[in-house]
JSON list of C-alpha atoms and ligand atoms in Angstrom, two decimals:
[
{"chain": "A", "resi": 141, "resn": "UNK", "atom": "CA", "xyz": [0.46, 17.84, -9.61]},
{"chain": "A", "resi": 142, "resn": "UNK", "atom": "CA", "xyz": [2.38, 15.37, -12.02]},
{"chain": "A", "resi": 143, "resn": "UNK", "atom": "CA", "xyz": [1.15, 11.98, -12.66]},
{"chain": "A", "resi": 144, "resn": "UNK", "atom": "CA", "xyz": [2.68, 8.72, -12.17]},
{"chain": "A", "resi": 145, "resn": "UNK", "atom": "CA", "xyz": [1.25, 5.59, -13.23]},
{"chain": "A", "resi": 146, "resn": "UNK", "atom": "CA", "xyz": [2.03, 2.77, -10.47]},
{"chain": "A", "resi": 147, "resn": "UNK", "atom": "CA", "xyz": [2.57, -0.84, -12.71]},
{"chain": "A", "resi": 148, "resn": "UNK", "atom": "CA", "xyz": [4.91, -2.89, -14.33]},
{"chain": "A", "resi": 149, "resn": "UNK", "atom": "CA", "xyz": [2.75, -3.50, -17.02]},
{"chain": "A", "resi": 150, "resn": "UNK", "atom": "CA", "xyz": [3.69, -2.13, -20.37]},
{"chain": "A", "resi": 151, "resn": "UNK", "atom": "CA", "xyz": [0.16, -2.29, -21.91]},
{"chain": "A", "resi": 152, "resn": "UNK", "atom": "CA", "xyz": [-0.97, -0.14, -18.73]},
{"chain": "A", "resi": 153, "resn": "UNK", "atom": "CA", "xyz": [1.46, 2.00, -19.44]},
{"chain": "A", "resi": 154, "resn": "UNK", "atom": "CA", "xyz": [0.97, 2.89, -22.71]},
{"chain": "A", "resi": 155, "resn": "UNK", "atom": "CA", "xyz": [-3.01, 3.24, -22.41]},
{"chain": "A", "resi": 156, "resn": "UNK", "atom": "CA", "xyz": [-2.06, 5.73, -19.72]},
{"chain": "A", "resi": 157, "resn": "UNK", "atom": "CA", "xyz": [0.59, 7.51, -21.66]},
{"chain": "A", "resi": 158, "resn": "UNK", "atom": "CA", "xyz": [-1.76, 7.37, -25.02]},
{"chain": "A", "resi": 159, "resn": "UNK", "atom": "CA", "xyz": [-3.80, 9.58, -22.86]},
{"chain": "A", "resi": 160, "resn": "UNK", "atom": "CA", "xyz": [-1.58, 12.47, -22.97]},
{"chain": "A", "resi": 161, "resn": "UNK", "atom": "CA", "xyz": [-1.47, 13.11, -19.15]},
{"chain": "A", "resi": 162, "resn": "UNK", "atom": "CA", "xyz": [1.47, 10.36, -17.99]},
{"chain": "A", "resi": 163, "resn": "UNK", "atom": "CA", "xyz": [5.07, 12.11, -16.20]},
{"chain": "A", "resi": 164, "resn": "UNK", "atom": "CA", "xyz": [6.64, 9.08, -14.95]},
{"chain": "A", "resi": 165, "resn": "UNK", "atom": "CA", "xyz": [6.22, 5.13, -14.00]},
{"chain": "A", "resi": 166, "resn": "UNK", "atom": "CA", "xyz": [7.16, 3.91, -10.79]},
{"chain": "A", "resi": 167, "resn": "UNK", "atom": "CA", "xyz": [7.20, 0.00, -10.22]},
{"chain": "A", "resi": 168, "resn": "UNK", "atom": "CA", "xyz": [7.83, -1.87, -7.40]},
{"chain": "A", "resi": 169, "resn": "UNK", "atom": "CA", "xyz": [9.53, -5.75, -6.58]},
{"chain": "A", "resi": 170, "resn": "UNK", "atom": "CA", "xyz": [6.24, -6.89, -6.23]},
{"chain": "A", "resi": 171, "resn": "UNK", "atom": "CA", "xyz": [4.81, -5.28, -9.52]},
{"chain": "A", "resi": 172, "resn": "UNK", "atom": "CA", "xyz": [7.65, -6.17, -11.16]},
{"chain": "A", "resi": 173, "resn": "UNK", "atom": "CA", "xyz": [7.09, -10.05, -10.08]},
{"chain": "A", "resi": 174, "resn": "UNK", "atom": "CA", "xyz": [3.22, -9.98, -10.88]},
{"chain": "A", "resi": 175, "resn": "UNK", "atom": "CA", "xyz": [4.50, -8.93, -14.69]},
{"chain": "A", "resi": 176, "resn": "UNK", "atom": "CA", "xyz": [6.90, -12.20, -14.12]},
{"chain": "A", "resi": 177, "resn": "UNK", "atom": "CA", "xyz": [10.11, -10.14, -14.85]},
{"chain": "A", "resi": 178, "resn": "UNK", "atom": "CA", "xyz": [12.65, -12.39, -13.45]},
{"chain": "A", "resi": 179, "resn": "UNK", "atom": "CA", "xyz": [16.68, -12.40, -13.84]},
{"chain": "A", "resi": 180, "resn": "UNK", "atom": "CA", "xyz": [18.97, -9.05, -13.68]},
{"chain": "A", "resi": 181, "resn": "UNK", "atom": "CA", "xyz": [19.07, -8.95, -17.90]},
{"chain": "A", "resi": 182, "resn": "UNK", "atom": "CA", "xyz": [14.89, -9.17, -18.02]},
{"chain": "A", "resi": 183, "resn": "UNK", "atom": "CA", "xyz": [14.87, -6.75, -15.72]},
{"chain": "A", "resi": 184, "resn": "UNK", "atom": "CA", "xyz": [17.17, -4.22, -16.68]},
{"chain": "A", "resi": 185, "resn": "UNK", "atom": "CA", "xyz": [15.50, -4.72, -20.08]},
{"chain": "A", "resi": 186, "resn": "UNK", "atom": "CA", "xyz": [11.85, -4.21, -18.72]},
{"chain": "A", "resi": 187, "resn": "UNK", "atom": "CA", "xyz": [13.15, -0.65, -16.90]},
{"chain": "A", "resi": 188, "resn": "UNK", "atom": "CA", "xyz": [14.97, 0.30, -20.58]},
{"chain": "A", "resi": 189, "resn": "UNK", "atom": "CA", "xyz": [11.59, -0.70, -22.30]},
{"chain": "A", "resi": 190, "resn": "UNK", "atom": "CA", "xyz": [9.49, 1.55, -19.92]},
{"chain": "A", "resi": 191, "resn": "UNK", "atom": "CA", "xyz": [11.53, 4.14, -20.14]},
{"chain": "A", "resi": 192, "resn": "UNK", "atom": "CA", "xyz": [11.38, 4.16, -24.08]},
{"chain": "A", "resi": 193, "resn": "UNK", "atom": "CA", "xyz": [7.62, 4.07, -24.08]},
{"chain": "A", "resi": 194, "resn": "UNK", "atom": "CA", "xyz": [7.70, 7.11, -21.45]},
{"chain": "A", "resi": 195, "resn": "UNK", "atom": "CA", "xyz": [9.03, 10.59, -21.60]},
{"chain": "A", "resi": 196, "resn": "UNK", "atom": "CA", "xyz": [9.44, 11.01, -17.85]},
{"chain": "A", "resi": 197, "resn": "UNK", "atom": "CA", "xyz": [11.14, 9.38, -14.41]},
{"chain": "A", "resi": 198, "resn": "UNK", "atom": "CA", "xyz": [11.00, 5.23, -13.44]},
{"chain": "A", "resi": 199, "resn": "UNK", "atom": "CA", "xyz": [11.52, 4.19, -10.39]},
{"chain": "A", "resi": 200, "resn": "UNK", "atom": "CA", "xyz": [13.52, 0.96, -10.39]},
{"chain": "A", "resi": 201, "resn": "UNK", "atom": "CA", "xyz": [13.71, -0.50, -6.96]},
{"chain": "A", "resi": 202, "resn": "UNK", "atom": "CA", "xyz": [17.03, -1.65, -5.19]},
{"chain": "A", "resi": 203, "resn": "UNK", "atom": "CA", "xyz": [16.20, -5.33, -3.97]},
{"chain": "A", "resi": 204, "resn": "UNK", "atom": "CA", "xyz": [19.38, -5.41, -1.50]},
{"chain": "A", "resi": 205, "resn": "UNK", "atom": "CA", "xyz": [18.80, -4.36, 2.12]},
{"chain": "A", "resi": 206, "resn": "UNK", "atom": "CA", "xyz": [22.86, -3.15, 2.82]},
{"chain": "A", "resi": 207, "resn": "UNK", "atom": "CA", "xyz": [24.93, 0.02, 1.78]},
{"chain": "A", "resi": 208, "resn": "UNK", "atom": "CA", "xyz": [27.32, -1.59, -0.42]},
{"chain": "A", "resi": 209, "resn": "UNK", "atom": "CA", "xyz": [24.90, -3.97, -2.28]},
{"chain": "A", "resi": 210, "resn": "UNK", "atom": "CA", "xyz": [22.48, -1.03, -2.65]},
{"chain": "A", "resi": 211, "resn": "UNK", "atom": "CA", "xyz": [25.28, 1.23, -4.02]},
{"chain": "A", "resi": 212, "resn": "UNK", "atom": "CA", "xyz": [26.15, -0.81, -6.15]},
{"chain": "A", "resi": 213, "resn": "UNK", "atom": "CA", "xyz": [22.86, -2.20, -7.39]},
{"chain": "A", "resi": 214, "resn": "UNK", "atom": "CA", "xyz": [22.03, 1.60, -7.92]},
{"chain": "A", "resi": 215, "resn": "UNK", "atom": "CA", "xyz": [24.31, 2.59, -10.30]},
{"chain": "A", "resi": 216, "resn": "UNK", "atom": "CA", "xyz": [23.58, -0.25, -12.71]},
{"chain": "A", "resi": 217, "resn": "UNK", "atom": "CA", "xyz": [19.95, 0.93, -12.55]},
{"chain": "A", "resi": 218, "resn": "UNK", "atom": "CA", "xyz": [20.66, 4.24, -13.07]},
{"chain": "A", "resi": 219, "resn": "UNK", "atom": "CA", "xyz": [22.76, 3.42, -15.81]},
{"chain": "A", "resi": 220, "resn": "UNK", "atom": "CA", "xyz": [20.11, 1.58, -17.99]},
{"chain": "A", "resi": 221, "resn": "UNK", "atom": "CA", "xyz": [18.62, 4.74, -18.67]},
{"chain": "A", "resi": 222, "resn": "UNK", "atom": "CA", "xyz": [18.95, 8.40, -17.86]},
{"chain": "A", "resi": 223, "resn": "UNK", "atom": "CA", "xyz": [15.29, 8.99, -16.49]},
{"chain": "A", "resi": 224, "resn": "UNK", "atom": "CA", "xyz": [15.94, 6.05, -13.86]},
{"chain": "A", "resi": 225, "resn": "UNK", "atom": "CA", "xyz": [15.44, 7.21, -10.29]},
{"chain": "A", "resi": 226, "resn": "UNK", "atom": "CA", "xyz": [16.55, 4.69, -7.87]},
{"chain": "A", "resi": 227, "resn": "UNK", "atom": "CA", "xyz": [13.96, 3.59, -5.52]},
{"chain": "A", "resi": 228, "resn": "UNK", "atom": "CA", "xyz": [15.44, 2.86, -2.11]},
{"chain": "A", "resi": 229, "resn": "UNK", "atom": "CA", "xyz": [13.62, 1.83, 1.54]},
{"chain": "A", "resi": 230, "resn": "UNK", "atom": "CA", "xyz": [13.58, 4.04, 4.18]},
{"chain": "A", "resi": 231, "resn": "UNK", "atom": "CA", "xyz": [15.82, 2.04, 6.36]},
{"chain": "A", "resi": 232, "resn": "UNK", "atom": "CA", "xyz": [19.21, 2.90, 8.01]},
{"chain": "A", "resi": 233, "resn": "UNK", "atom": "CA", "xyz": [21.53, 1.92, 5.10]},
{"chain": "A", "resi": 234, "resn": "UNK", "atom": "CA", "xyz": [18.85, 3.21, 2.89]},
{"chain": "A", "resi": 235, "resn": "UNK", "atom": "CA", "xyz": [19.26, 6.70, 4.12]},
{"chain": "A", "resi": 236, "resn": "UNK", "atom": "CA", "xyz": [23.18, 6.33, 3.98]},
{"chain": "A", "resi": 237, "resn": "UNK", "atom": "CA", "xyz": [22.90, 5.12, 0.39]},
{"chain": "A", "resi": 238, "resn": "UNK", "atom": "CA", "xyz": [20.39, 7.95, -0.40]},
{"chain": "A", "resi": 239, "resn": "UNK", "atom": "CA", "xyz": [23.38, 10.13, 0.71]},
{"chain": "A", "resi": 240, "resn": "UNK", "atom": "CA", "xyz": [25.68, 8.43, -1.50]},
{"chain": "A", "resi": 241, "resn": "UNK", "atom": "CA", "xyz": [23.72, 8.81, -4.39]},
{"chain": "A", "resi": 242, "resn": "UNK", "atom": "CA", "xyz": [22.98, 12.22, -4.13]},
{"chain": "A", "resi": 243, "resn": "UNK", "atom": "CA", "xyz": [26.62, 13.40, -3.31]},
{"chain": "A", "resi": 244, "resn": "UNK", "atom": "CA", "xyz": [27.40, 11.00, -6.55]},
{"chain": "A", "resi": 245, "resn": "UNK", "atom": "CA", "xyz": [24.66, 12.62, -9.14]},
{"chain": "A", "resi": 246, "resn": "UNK", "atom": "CA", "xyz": [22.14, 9.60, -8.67]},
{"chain": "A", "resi": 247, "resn": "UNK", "atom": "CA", "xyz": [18.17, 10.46, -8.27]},
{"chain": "A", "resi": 248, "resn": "UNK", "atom": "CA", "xyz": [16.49, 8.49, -5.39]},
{"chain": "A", "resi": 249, "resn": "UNK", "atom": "CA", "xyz": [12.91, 7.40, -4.88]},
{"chain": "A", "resi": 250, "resn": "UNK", "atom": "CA", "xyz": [12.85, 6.72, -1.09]},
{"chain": "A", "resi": 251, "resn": "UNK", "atom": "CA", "xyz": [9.76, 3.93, -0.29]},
{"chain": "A", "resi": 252, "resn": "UNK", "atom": "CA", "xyz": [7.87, 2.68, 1.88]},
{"chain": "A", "resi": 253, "resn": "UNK", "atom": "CA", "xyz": [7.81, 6.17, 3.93]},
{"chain": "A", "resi": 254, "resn": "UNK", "atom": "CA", "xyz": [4.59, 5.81, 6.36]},
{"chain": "A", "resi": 255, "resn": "UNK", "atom": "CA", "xyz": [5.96, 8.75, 8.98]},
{"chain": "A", "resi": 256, "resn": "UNK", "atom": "CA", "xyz": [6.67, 12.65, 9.17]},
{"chain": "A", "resi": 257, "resn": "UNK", "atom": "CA", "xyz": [10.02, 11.69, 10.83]},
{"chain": "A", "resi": 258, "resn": "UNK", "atom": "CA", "xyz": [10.99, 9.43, 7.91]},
{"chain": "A", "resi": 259, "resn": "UNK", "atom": "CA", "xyz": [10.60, 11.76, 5.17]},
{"chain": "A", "resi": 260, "resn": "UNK", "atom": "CA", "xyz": [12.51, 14.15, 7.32]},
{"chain": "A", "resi": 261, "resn": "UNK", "atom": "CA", "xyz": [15.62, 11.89, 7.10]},
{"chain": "A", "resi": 262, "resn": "UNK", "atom": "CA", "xyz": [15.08, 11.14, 3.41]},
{"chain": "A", "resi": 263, "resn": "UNK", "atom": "CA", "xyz": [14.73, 14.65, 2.37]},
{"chain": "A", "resi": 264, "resn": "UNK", "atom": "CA", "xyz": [17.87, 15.67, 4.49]},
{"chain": "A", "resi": 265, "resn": "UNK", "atom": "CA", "xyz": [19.50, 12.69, 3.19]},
{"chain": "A", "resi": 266, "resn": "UNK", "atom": "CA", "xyz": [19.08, 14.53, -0.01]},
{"chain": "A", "resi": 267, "resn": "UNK", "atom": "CA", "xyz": [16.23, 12.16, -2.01]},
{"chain": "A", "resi": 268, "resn": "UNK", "atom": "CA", "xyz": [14.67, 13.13, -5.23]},
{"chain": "A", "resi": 269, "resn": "UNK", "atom": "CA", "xyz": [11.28, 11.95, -3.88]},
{"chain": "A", "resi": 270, "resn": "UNK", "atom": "CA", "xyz": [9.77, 10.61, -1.00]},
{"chain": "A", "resi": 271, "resn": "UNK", "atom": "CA", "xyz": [6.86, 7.85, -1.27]},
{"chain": "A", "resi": 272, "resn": "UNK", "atom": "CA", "xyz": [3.93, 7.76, 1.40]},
{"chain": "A", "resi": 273, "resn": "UNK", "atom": "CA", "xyz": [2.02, 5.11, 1.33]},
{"chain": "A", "resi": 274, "resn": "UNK", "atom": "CA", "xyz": [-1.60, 6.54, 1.62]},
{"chain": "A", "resi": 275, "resn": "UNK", "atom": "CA", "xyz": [-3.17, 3.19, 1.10]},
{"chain": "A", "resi": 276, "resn": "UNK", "atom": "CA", "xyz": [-1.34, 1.28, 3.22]},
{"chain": "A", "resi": 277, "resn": "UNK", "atom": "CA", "xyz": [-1.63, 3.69, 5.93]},
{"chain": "A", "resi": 278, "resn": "UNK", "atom": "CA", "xyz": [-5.40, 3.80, 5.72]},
{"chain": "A", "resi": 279, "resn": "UNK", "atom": "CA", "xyz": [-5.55, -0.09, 5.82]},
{"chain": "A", "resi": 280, "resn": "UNK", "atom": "CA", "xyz": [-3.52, 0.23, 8.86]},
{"chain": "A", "resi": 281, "resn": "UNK", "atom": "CA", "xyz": [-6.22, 2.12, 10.74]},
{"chain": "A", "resi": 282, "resn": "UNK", "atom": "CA", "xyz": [-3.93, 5.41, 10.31]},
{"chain": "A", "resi": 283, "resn": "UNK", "atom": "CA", "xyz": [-4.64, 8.58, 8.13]},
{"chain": "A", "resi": 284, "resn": "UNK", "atom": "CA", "xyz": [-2.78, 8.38, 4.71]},
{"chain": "A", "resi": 285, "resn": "UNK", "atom": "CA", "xyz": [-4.05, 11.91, 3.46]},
{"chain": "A", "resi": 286, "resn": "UNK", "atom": "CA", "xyz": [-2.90, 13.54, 7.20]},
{"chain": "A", "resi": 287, "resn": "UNK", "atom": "CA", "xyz": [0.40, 12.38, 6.68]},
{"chain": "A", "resi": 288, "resn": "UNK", "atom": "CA", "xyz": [0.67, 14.04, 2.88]},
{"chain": "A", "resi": 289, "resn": "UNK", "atom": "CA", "xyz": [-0.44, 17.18, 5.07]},
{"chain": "A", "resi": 290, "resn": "UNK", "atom": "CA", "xyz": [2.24, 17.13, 7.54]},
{"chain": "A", "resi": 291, "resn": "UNK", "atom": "CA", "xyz": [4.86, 16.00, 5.23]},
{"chain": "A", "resi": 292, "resn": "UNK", "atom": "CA", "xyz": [3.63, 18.83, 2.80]},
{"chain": "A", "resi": 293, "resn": "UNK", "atom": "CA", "xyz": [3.67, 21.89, 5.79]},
{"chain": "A", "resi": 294, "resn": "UNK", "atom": "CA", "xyz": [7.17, 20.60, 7.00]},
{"chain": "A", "resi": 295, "resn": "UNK", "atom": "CA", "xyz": [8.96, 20.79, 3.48]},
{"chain": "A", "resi": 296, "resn": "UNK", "atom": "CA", "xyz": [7.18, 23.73, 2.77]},
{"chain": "A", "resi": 297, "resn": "UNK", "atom": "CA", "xyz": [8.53, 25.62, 6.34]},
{"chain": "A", "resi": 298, "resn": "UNK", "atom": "CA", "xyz": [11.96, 23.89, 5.88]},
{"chain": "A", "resi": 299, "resn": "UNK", "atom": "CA", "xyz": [12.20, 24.51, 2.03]},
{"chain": "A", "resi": 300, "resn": "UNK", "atom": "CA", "xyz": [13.14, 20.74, 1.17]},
{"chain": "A", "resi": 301, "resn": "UNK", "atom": "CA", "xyz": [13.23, 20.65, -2.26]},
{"chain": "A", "resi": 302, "resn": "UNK", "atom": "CA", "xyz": [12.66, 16.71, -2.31]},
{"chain": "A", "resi": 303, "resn": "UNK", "atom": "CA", "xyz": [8.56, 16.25, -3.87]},
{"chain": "A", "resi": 304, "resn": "UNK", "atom": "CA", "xyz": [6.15, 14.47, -2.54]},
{"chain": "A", "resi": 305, "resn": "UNK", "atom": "CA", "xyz": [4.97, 11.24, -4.25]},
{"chain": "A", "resi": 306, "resn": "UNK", "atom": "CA", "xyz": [1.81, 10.03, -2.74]},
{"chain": "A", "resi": 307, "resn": "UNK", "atom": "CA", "xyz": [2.01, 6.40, -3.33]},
{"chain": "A", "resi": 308, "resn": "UNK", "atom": "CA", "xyz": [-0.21, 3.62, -2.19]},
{"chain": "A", "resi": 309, "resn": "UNK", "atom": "CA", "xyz": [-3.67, 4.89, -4.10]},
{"chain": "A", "resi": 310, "resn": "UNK", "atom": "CA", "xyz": [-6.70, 2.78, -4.32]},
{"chain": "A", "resi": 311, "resn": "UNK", "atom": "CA", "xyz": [-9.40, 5.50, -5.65]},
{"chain": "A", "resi": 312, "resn": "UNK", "atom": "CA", "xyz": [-10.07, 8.43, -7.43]},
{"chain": "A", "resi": 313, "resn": "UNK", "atom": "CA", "xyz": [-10.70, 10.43, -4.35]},
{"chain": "A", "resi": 314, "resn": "UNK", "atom": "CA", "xyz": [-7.42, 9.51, -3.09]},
{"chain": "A", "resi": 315, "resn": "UNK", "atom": "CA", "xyz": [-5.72, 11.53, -6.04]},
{"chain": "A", "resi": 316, "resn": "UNK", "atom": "CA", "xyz": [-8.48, 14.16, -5.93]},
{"chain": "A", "resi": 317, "resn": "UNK", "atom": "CA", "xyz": [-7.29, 14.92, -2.00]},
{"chain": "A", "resi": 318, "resn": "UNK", "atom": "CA", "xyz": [-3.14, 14.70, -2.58]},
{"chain": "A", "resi": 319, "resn": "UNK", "atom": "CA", "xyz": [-4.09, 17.12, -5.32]},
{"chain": "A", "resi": 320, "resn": "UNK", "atom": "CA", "xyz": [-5.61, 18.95, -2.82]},
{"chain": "A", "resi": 321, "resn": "UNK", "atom": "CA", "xyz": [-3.10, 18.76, -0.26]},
{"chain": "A", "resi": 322, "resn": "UNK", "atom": "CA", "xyz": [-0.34, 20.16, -2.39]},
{"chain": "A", "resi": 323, "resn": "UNK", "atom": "CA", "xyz": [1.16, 16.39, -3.47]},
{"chain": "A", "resi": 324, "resn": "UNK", "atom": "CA", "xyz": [3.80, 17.10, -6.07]},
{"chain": "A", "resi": 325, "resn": "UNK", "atom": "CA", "xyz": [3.51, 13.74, -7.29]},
{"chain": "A", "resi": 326, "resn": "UNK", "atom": "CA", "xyz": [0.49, 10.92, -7.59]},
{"chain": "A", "resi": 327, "resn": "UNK", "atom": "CA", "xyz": [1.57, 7.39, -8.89]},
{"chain": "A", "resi": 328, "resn": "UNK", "atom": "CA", "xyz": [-1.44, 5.92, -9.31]},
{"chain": "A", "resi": 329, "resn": "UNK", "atom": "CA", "xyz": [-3.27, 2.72, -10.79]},
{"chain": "A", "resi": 330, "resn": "UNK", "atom": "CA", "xyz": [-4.59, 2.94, -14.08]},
{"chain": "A", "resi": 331, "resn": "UNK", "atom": "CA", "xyz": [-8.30, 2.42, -12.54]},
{"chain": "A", "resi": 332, "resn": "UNK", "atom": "CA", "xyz": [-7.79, 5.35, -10.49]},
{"chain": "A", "resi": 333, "resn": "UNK", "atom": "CA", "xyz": [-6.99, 7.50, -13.06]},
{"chain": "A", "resi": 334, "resn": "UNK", "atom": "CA", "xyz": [-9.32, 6.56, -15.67]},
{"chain": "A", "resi": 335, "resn": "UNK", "atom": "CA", "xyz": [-11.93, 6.63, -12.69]},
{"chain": "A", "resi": 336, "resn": "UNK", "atom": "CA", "xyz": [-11.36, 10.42, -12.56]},
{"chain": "A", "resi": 337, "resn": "UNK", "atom": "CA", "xyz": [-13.04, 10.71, -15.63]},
{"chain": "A", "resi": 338, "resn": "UNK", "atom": "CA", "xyz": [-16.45, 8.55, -14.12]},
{"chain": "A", "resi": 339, "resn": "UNK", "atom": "CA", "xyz": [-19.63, 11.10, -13.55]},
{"chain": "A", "resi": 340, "resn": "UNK", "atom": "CA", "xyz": [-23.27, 9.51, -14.09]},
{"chain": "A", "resi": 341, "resn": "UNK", "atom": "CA", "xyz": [-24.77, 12.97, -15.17]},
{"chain": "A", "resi": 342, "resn": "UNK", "atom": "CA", "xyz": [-21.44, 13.24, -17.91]},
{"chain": "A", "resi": 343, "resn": "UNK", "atom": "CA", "xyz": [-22.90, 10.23, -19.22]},
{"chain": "A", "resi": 344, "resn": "UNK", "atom": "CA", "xyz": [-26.59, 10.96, -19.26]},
{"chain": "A", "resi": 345, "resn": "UNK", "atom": "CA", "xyz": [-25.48, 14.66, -20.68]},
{"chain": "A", "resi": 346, "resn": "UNK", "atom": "CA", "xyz": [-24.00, 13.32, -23.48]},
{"chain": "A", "resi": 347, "resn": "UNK", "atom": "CA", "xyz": [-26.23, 10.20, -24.17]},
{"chain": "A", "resi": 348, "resn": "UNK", "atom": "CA", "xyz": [-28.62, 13.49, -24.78]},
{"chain": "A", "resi": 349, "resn": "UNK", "atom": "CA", "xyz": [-26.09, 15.60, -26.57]},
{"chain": "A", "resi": 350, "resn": "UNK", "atom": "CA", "xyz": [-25.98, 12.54, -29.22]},
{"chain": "A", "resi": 351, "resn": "UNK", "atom": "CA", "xyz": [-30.02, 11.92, -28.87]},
{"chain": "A", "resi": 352, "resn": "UNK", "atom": "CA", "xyz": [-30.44, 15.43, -30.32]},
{"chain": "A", "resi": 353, "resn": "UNK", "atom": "CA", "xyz": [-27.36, 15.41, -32.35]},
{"chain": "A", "resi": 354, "resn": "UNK", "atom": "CA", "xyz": [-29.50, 13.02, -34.59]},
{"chain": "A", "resi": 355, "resn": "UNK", "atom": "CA", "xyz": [-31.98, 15.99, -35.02]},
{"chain": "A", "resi": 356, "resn": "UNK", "atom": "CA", "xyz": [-29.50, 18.88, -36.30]},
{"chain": "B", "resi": 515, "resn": "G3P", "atom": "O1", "xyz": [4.73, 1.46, -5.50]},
{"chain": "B", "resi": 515, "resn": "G3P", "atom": "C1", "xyz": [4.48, 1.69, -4.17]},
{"chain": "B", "resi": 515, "resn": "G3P", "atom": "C2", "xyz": [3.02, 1.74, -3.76]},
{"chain": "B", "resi": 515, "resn": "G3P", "atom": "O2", "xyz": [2.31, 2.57, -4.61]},
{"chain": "B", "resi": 515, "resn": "G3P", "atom": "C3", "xyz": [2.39, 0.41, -3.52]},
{"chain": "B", "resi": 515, "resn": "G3P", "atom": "O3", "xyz": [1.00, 0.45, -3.49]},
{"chain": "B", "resi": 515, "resn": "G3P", "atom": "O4", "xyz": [-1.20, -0.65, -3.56]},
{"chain": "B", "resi": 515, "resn": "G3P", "atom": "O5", "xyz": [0.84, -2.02, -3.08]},
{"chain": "B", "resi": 515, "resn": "G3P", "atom": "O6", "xyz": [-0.05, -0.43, -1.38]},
{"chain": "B", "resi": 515, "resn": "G3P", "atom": "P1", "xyz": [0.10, -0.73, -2.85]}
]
């Protein structure tokens, strides 16, 4: 499973890259606004920034809600930078303009994907990735993991070669089960992933290991 980190924040970013383990960066209108990127040019020159600090795929989100203005707002994403996937809503023009984009040599990120029959559409429309929302779903009183499942046994029996991006994590275990589940992708928050690392008994281990270090 490849891992994403899910922030606009370059600092994040690099501490999660530095670690060796980083394939790609998506970001979102909202993370994007918490980072207070504002204006096409500061935007376009956050993506470009990202994607020089990363060696692997951004998602850059389309902020229009029609065909044309998505179209067009996607190929000036995708032409900041070669490792730009377009991230587009799973809405009716979003699934035309995933279409376009894949006829026309364009990657696509479709969001905001919280049912099997969605990611149907986006994978026959041809997208790059799909994003659950795991998180979201589980707030929602619905199963996030169940849904990676299903979506995972469906593009498995069809063969859709679009991957799986679990997005929407809020804990360790979250990654732990998409992992488990045959996710291609995680994007995760940097407190997830370092929280991988978190065991009590690694920490009493080694508080030993150094103890008796001091008598070698
Ligand atoms: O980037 C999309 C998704 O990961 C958002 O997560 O935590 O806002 O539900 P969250």
């Amino acid at each position: 499973m490849k891992f994403f980190i899910d922030t606009g924040n370059l600092a994040q970013i690099k501490e999660a890259n530095d670690l060796g383990i980083l394939d790609g960066v998506t970001t979102n209108p909202s993370l994007m606004a918490k980072e207070g990127i504002k204006g096409e040019e500061a935007i376009a020159q956050h993506y470009k920034t990202i994607c020089e600090l990363v060696d692997g795929d951004v998602s850059a989100e389309v902020l229009s809600t029609d065909f044309e203005t998505m179209v067009e707002e996607g190929k000036k994403l995708a032409a900041i930078h070669p490792n730009i996937v377009v991230k587009v809503p799973v809405i009716k023009d979003g699934i035309k303009a995933i279409k376009w984009f894949t006829d026309n040599g364009i990657r696509t990120n479709c969001t905001l994907v919280f049912s099997a029959g969605q990611g149907i559409l986006a994978a026959k429309a041809g997208a790059s990735y799909i994003s659950p929302f795991l998180g979201r779903l589980d707030d929602s009183g619905w199963d996030g993991l169940e849904l990676i499942a299903q979506l995972r046994h469906i593009f498995d029996v069809q063969d859709y070669k679009t991957e799986i991006l679990a997005a929407s994590i809020r804990s360790p275990l979250h990654i732990i089960k998409a992992a488990e589940l045959g996710a291609d992708i995680c994007t995760c928050p940097l407190d997830s992933i370092v929280g991988l690392l978190k065991h009590p008994l690694t920490d009493i281990g080694l508080a030993k290991f150094l103890e008796d270090a001091k008598k070698m």
